[in-house]
Coordinates of C-alpha atoms and ligand atoms in Angstrom, one line a residue:
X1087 CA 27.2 -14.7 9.5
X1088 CA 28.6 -17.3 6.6
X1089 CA 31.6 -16.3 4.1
X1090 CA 29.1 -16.4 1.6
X1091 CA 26.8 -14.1 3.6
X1092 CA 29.4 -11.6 4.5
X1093 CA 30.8 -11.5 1.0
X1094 CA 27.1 -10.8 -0.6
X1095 CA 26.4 -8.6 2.1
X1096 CA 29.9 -6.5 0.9
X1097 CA 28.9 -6.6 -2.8
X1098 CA 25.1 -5.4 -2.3
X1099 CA 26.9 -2.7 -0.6
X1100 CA 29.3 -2.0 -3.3
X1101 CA 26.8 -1.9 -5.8
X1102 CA 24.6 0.9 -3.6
X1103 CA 27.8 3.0 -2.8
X1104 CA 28.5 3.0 -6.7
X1105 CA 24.8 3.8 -7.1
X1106 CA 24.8 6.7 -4.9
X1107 CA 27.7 8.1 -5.8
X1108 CA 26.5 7.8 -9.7
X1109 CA 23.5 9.5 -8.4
X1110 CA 25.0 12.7 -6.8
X1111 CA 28.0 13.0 -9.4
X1112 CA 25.7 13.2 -12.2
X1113 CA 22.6 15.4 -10.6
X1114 CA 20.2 12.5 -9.9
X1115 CA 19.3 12.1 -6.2
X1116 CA 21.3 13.2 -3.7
X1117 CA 20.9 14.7 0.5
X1118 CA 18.2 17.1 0.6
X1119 CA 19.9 20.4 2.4
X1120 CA 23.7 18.9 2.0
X1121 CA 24.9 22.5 2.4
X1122 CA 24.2 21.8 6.1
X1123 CA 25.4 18.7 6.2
X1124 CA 21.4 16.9 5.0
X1125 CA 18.6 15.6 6.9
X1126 CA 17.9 12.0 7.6
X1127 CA 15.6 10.5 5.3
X1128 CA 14.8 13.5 2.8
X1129 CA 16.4 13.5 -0.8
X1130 CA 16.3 15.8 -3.8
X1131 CA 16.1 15.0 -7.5
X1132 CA 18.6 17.4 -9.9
X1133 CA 18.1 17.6 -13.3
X1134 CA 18.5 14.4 -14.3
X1135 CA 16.4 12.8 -11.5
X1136 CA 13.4 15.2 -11.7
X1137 CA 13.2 14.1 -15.3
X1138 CA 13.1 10.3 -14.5
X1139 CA 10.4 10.6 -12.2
X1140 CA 8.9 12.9 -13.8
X1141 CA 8.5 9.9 -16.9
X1142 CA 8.1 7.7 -14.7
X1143 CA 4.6 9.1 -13.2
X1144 CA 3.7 10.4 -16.7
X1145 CA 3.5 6.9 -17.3
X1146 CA 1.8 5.7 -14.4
X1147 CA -1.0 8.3 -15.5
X1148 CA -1.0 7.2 -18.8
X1149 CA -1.3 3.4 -18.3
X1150 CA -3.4 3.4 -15.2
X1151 CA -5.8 6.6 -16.0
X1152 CA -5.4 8.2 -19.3
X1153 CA -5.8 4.7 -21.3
X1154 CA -9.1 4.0 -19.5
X1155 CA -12.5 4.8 -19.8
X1156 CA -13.4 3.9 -15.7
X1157 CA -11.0 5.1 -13.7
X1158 CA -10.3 9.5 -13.3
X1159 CA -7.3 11.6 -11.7
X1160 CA -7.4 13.9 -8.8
X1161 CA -4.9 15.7 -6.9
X1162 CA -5.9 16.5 -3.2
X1163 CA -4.4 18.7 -0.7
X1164 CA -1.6 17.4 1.1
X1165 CA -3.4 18.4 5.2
X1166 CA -7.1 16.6 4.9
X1167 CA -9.6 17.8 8.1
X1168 CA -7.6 16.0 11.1
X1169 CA -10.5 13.7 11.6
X1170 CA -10.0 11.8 8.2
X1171 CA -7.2 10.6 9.8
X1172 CA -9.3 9.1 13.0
X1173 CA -11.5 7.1 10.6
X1174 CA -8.7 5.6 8.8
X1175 CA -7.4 4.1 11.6
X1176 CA -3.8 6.3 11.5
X1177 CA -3.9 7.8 14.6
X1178 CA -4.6 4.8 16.4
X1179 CA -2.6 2.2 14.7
X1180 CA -0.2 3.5 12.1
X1181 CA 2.7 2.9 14.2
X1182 CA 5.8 0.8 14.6
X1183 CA 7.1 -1.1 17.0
X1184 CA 10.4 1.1 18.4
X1185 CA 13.1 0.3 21.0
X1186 CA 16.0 2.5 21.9
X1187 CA 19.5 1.1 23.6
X1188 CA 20.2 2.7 26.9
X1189 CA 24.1 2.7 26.4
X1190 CA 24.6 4.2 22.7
X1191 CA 20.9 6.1 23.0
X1192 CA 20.1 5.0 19.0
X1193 CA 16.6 3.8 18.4
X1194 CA 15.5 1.1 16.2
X1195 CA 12.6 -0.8 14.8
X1196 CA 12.0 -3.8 16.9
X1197 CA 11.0 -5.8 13.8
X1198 CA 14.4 -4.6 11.7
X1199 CA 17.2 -5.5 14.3
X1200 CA 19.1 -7.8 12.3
X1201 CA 20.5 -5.2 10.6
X1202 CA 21.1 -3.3 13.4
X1203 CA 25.0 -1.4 13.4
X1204 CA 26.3 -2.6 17.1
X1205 CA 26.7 -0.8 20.1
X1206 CA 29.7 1.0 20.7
X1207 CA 29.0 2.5 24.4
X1208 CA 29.2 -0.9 26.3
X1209 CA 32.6 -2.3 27.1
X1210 CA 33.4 -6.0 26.6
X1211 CA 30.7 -6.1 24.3
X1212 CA 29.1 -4.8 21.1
X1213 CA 25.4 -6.2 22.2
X1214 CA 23.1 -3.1 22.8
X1215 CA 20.9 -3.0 25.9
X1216 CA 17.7 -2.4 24.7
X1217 CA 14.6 -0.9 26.5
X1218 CA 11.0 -2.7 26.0
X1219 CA 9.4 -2.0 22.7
X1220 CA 6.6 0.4 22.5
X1221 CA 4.5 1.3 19.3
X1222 CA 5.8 4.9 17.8
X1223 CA 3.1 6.5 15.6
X1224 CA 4.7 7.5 12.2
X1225 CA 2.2 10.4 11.2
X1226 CA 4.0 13.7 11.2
X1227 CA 2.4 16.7 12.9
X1228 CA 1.7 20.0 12.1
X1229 CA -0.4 23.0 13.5
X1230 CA -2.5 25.2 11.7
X1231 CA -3.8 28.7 12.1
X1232 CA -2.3 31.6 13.3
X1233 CA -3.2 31.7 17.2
X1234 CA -1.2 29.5 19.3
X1235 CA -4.8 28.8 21.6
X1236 CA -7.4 28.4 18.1
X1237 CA -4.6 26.4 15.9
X1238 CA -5.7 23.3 15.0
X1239 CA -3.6 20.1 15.0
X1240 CA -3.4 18.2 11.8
X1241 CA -1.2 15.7 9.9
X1242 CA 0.9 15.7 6.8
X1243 CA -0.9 12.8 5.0
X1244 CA 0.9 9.7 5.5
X1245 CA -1.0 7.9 2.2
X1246 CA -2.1 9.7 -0.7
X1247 CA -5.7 7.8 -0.9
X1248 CA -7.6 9.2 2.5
X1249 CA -8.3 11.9 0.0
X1250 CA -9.4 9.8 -2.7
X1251 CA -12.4 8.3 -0.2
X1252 CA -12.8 11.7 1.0
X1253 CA -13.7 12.8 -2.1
X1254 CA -15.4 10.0 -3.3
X1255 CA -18.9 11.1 -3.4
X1256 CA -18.0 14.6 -5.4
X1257 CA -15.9 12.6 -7.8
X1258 CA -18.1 9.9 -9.1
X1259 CA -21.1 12.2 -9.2
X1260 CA -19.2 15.1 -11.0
X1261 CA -17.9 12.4 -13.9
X1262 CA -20.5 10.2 -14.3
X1263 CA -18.9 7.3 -13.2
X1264 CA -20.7 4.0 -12.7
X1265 CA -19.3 1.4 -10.8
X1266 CA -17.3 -0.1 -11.4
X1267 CA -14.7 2.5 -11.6
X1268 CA -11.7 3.9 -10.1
X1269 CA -9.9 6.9 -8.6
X1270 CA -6.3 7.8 -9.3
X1271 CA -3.8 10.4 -7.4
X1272 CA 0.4 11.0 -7.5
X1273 CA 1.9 12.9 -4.6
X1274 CA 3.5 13.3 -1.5
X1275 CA 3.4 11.3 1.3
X1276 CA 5.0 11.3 4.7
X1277 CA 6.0 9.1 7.5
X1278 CA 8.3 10.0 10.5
X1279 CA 10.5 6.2 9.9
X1280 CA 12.1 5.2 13.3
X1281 CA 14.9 4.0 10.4
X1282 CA 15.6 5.9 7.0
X1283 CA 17.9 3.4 5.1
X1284 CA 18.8 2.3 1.7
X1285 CA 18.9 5.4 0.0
X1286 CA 15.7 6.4 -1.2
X1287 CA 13.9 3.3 -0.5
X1288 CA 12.7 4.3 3.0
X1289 CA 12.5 8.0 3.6
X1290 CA 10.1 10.2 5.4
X1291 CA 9.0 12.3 2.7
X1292 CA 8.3 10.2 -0.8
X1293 CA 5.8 10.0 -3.3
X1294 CA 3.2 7.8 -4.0
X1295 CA 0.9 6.7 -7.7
X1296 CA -2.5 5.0 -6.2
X1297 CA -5.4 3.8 -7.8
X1298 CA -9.1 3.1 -5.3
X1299 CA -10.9 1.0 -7.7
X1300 CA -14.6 1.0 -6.8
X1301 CA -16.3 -2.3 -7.2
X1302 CA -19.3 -4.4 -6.2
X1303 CA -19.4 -6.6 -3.9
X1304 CA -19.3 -9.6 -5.6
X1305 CA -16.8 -8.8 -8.2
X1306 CA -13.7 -8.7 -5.1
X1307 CA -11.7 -11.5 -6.3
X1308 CA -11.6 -10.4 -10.2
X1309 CA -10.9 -7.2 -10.0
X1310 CA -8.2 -7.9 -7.1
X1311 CA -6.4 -10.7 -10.0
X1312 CA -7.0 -8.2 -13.1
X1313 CA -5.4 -5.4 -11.2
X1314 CA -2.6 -7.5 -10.1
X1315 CA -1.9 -8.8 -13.4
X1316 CA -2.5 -5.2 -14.7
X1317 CA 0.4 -3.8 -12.4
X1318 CA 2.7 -6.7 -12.9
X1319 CA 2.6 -6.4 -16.8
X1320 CA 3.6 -2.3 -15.9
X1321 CA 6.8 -3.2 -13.9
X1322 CA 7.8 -6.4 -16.3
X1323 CA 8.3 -4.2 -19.1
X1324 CA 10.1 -1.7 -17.1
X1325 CA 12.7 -4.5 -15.6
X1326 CA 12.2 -8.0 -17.1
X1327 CA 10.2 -11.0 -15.0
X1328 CA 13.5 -12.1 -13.5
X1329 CA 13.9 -8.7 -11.0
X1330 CA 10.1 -8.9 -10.1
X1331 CA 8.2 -11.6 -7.6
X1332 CA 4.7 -11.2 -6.8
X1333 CA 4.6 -12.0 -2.8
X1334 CA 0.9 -12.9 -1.4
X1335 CA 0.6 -11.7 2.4
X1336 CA -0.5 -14.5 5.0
X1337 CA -3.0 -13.9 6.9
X1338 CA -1.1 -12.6 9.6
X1339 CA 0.4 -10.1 7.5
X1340 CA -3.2 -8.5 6.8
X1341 CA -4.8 -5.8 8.0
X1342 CA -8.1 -6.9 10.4
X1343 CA -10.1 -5.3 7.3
X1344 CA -8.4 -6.7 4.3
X1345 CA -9.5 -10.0 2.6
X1346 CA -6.5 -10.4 0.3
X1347 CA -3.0 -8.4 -0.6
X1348 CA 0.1 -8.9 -2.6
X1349 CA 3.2 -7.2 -2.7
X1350 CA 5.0 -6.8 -6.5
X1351 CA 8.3 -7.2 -4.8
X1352 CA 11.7 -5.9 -6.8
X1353 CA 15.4 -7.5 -6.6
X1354 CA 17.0 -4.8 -4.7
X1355 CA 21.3 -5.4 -4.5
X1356 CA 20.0 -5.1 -0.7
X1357 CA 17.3 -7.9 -1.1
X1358 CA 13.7 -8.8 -2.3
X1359 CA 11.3 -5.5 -1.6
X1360 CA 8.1 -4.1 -1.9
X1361 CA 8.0 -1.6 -4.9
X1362 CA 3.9 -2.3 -5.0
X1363 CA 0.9 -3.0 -2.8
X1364 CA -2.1 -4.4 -4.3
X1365 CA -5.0 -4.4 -1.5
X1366 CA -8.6 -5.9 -1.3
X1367 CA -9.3 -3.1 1.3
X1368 CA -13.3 -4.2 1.3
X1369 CA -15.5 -1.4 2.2
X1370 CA -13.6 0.1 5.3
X1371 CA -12.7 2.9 4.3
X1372 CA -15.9 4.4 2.8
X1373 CA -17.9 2.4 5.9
X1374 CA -15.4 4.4 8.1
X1375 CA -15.3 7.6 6.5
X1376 CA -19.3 7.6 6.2
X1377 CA -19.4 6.6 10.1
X1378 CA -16.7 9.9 11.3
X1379 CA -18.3 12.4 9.1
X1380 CA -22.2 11.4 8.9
X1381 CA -22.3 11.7 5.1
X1382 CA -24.2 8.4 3.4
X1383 CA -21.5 7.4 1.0
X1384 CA -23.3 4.4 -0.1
X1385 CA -24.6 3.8 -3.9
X1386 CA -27.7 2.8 -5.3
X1387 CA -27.4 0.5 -8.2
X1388 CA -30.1 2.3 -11.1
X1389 CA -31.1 -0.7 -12.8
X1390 CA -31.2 -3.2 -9.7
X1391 CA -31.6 -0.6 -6.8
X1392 CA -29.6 -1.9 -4.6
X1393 CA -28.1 0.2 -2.3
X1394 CA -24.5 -1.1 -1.2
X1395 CA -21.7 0.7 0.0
X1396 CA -18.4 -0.5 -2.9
X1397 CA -15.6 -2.5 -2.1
X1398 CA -12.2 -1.1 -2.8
X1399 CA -9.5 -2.8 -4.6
X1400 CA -5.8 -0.3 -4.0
X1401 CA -2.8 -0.5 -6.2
X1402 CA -0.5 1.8 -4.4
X1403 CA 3.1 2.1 -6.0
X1404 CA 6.0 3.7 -4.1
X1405 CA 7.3 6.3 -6.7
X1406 CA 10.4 6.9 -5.4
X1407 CA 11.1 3.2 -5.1
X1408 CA 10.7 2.3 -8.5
X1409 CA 12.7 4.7 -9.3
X1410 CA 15.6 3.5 -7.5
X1411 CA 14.5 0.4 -8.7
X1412 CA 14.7 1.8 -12.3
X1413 CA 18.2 3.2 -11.2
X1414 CA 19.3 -0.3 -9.6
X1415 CA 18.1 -2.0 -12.7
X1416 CA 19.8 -0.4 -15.1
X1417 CA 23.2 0.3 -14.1
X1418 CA 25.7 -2.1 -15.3
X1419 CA 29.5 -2.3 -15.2
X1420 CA 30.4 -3.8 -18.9
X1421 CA 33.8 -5.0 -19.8
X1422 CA 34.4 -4.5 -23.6
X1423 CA 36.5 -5.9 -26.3
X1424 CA 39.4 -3.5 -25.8
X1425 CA 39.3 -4.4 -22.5
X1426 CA 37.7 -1.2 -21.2
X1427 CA 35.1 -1.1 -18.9
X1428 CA 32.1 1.1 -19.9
X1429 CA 29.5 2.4 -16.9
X1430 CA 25.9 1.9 -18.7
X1431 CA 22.9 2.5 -17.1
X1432 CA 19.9 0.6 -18.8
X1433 CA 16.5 2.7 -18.5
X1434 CA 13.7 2.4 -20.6
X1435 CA 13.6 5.0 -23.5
X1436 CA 10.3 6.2 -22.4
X1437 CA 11.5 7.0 -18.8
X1438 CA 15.3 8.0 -20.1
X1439 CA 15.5 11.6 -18.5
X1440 CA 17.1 12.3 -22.1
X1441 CA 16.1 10.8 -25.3
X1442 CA 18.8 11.9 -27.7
X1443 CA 22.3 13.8 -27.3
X1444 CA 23.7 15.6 -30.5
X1445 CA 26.8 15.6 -31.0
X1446 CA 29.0 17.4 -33.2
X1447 CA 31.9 16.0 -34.6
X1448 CA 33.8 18.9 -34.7
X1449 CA 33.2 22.5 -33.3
X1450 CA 33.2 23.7 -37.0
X1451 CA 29.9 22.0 -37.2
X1452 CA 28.2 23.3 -34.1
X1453 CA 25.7 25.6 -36.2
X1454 CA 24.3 22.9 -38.3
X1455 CA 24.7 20.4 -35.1
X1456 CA 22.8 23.3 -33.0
X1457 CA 19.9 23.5 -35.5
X1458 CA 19.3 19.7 -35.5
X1459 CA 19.0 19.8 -31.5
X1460 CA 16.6 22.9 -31.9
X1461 CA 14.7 20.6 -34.4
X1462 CA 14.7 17.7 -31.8
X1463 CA 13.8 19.7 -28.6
X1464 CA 10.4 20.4 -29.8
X1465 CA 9.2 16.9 -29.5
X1466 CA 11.8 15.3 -26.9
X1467 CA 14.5 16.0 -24.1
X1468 CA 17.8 16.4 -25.8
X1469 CA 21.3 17.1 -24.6
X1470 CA 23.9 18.9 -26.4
X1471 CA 27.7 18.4 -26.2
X1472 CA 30.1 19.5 -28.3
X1473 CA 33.1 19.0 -25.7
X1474 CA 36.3 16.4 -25.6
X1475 CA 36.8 13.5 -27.7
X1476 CA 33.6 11.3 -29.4
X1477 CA 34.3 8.4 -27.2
X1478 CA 34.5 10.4 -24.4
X1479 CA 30.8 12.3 -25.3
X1480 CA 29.8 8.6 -26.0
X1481 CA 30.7 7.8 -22.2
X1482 CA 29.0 10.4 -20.6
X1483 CA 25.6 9.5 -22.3
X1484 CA 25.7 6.0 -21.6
X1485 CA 26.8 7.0 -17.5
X1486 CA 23.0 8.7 -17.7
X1487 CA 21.3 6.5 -19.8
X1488 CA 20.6 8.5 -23.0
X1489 CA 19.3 5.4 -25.4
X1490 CA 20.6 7.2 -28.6
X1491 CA 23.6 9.6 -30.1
X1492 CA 23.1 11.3 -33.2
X1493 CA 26.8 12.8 -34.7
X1494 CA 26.6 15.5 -37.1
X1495 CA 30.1 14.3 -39.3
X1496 CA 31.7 15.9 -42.3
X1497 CA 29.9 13.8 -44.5
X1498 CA 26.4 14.6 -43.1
X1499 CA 27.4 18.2 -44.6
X1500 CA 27.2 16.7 -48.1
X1501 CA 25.0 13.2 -47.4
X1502 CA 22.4 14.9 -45.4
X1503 CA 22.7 12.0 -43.3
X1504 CA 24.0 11.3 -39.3
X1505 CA 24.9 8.8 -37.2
X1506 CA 22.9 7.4 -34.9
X1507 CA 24.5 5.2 -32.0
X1508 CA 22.4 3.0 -29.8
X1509 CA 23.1 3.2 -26.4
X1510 CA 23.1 -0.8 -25.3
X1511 CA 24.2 -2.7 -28.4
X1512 CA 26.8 0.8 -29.0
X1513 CA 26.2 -0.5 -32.8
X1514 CA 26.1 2.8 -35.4
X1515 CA 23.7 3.2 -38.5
X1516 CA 23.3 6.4 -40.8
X1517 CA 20.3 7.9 -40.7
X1518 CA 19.0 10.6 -43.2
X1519 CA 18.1 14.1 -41.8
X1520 CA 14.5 14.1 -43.1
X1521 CA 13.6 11.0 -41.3
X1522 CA 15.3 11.4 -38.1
X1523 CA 12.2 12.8 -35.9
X1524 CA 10.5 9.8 -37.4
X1525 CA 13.1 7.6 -36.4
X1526 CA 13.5 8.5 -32.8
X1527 CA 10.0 8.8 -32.0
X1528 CA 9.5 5.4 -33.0
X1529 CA 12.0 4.4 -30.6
X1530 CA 11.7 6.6 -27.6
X1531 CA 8.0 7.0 -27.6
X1532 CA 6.9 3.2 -28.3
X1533 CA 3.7 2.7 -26.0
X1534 CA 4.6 0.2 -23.0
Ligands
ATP2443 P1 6.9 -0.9 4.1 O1 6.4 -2.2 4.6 O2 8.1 -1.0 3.2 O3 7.1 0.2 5.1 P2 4.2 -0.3 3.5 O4 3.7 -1.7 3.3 O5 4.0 0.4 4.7 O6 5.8 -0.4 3.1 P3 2.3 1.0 1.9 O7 1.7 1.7 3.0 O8 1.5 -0.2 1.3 O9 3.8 0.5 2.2 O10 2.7 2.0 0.8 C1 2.7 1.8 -0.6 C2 4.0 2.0 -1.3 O11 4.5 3.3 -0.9 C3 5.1 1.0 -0.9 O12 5.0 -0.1 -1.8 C4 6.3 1.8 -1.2 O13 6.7 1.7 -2.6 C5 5.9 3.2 -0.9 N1 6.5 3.6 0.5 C6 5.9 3.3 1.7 N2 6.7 3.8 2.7 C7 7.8 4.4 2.1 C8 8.9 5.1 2.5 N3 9.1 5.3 3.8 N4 9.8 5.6 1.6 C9 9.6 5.4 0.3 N5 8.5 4.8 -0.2 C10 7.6 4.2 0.7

């Protein structure tokens, strides 16, 4: 490896190290079941983190379902009949290629070894000896019903949108949808990863936002670029153009089925990678799922009568990966003119886990101060602090993102104003207390 390699290398991993540790000092993310010392590649969001996602899909539903008229939500069970997951194609080939080193015993993914730790069993050398690779099927397993003999074997899904083309049929008939038109659904997802790594970005339980857009045949190559676009636009006003790259797959890269797919890809400080899949998945899926369960999922056209089973175009959008993205994004270290150095973290009012703090300048004001949170909590997510110094209150806010501080003074007792500090520019401006719901809603709740 070069200097400049190594030294990169050392920063991306500074920059994650500070990330995770911002992440479990403040109540973000941190190891699911640390009490027993966690469990590889399963996290939990605190209070902080649950909000951030939970803006985060709120607006994923909003942009990609609630602001249209064609495409509808649904929210499936997590265990679909075990055969949905013969005519996907899952049990056959969702694996990936795995070898294991006969001295130290680890086991990686033969397509990740680069980044493999070396070997510290062998003497004389750090290379591991490594075993053939064979394919490792990522679906986990469960068993259901309560006799060992009857129980049935079936899988924790390993994408949310099996379900969607399960339900396809009910859907569209039971909202009047024409095509074309598309199916939405947020939630869980699992995959056994030979490799958890990077934090959140590759875990075996995450969540997943995916749209199935139903289309005609003809229409493949439009919908595939407005959907695209659509998706891009989402993310660029989330981080900026420069942090994004849209990333076409060669041919190679596709599945046998698939005519086209592009990967939004995000600036991680651990490289270039997929937040986003975009997917001309053609008509396998409801070809598939009509072959395995005998049900005719095909449409007739009213007008033409044409009878066609629709192609699919897929936006599926890692949940959990955007929002470390979001998370990676936005944290900055800032020097400042006193030569301080502030710890800011940049997110988007709209998916700020808190809008506002309120802060009073002294505890002698905490009833009036109180009120104006009460006031506030109706319509947003507000914190309140009424401990240490202003600066230091200031601080804490920033550490979590909060894009504004309101500070109930002396003055506002006779002014009926308060101050209102912005959380990137840190400049202040008096605001009066009859407008302030008004003013913050304007700037926390801006559409996208
Ligand atoms: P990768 O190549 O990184 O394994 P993928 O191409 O298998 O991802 P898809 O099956 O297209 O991913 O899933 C869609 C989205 O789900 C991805 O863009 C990603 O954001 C998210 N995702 C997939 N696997 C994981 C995982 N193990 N942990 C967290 N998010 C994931």
């Amino acid at each position: 490896m070069s200097d400049a390699a190594a030294s990169d290398r050392q920063a991306a991993k500074a920059k994650m190290d500070e990330l995770v540790s911002l992440c479990a000092r403040r109540g973000f993310i941190f190891q699911s079941s640390e009490i027993y010392g966690g469990i590889n590649g399963f996290w939990d969001y605190g209070p902080l983190g649950v909000e951030l996602k939970n803006n985060l899909k709120a607006l994923w539903w909003q942009k990609v379902v609630r602001e249209r008229d064609d495409v509808v939500g649904i929210d499936s069970s997590i265990i679909a009949h075990p055969r949905t997951w013969e005519a996907s194609g899952h049990v056959e080939h969702f694996t990936d290629p795995m070898v294991d080193c006969r001295a130290c015993k680890k086991r990686f993914r033969a397509d990740q070894l680069d980044d493999a730790p070396a070997c510290s069993s062998r003497e004389g050398t750090s290379e591991h000896d490594f075993t053939e690779a064979r394919n490792f099927n990522l679906m986990l397993k469960t068993s259901i019903g309560a006799s060992q003999d009857a129980a049935m074997e079936a899988y924790l899904r390993a994408e949310t949108c099996q379900a969607i083309f399960n339900d396809f049929k009910r859907v569209r008939e039971s909202s009047r949808q024409k095509i074309p038109f598309g199916i939405a659904q947020i939630g869980k997802a699992f995959r056994n990863e030979i490799n958890p790594r990077n934090f959140t970005f590759r875990s075996r339980e995450f969540e997943q936002a995916e749209l199935e857009f139903f289309i005609h045949p003809s229409e493949r190559e439009k919908w595939f670029e407005s959907w695209l676009a659509e998706r891009l636009a989402f993310h660029t006003a989330l981080f900026g153009k420069d942090a994004l790259r849209v990333r076409p797959h060669a041919k190679n890269e596709l599945a046998h089925y698939a005519k086209q797919a592009s990967d939004i890809e995000f600036l991680f400080p651990f490289g270039w990678q997929e937040i986003e899949g975009v997917h001309d998945r053609g008509d396998w899926d409801l070809s598939r799922h009509t072959q395995y369960s005998g049900k005719d999922l095909s449409i007739t056209d009213e007008e033409t009568k044409e009878k066609y089973t629709p192609m699919v175009i897929e936006t599926s959008v890692g949940v959990d990966r955007t929002t470390l993205a979001l998370l990676a994004n936005g944290l900055v270290q800032e020097k400042l003119d006193d030569g301080e150095t502030r710890t800011v973290l940049r997110l988007h009012p709209l998916v700020a886990p808190i809008k506002v703090a309120v802060l009073p300048l002294s505890k002698q004001l905490n009833e009036k101060a109180e009120k104006i949170a009460e006031d506030l909590r109706r319509v947003m997510n507000v914190a309140y602090d009424d401990s240490g110094n202003i600066g230091r209150r200031y601080r804490r806010q920033d550490e979590i993102g909060t894009p504004f501080c309101v500070t109930y003074d002396f003055e506002s007792e006779t002014d009926r104003q308060v101050t209102i500090r912005d959380r990137d520019t840190m400049k202040q401006e008096r605001v009066a207390l009859d407008g302030l719901v008004a003013y913050l809603r304007d700037r926390v709740e801006a559409p996208l």
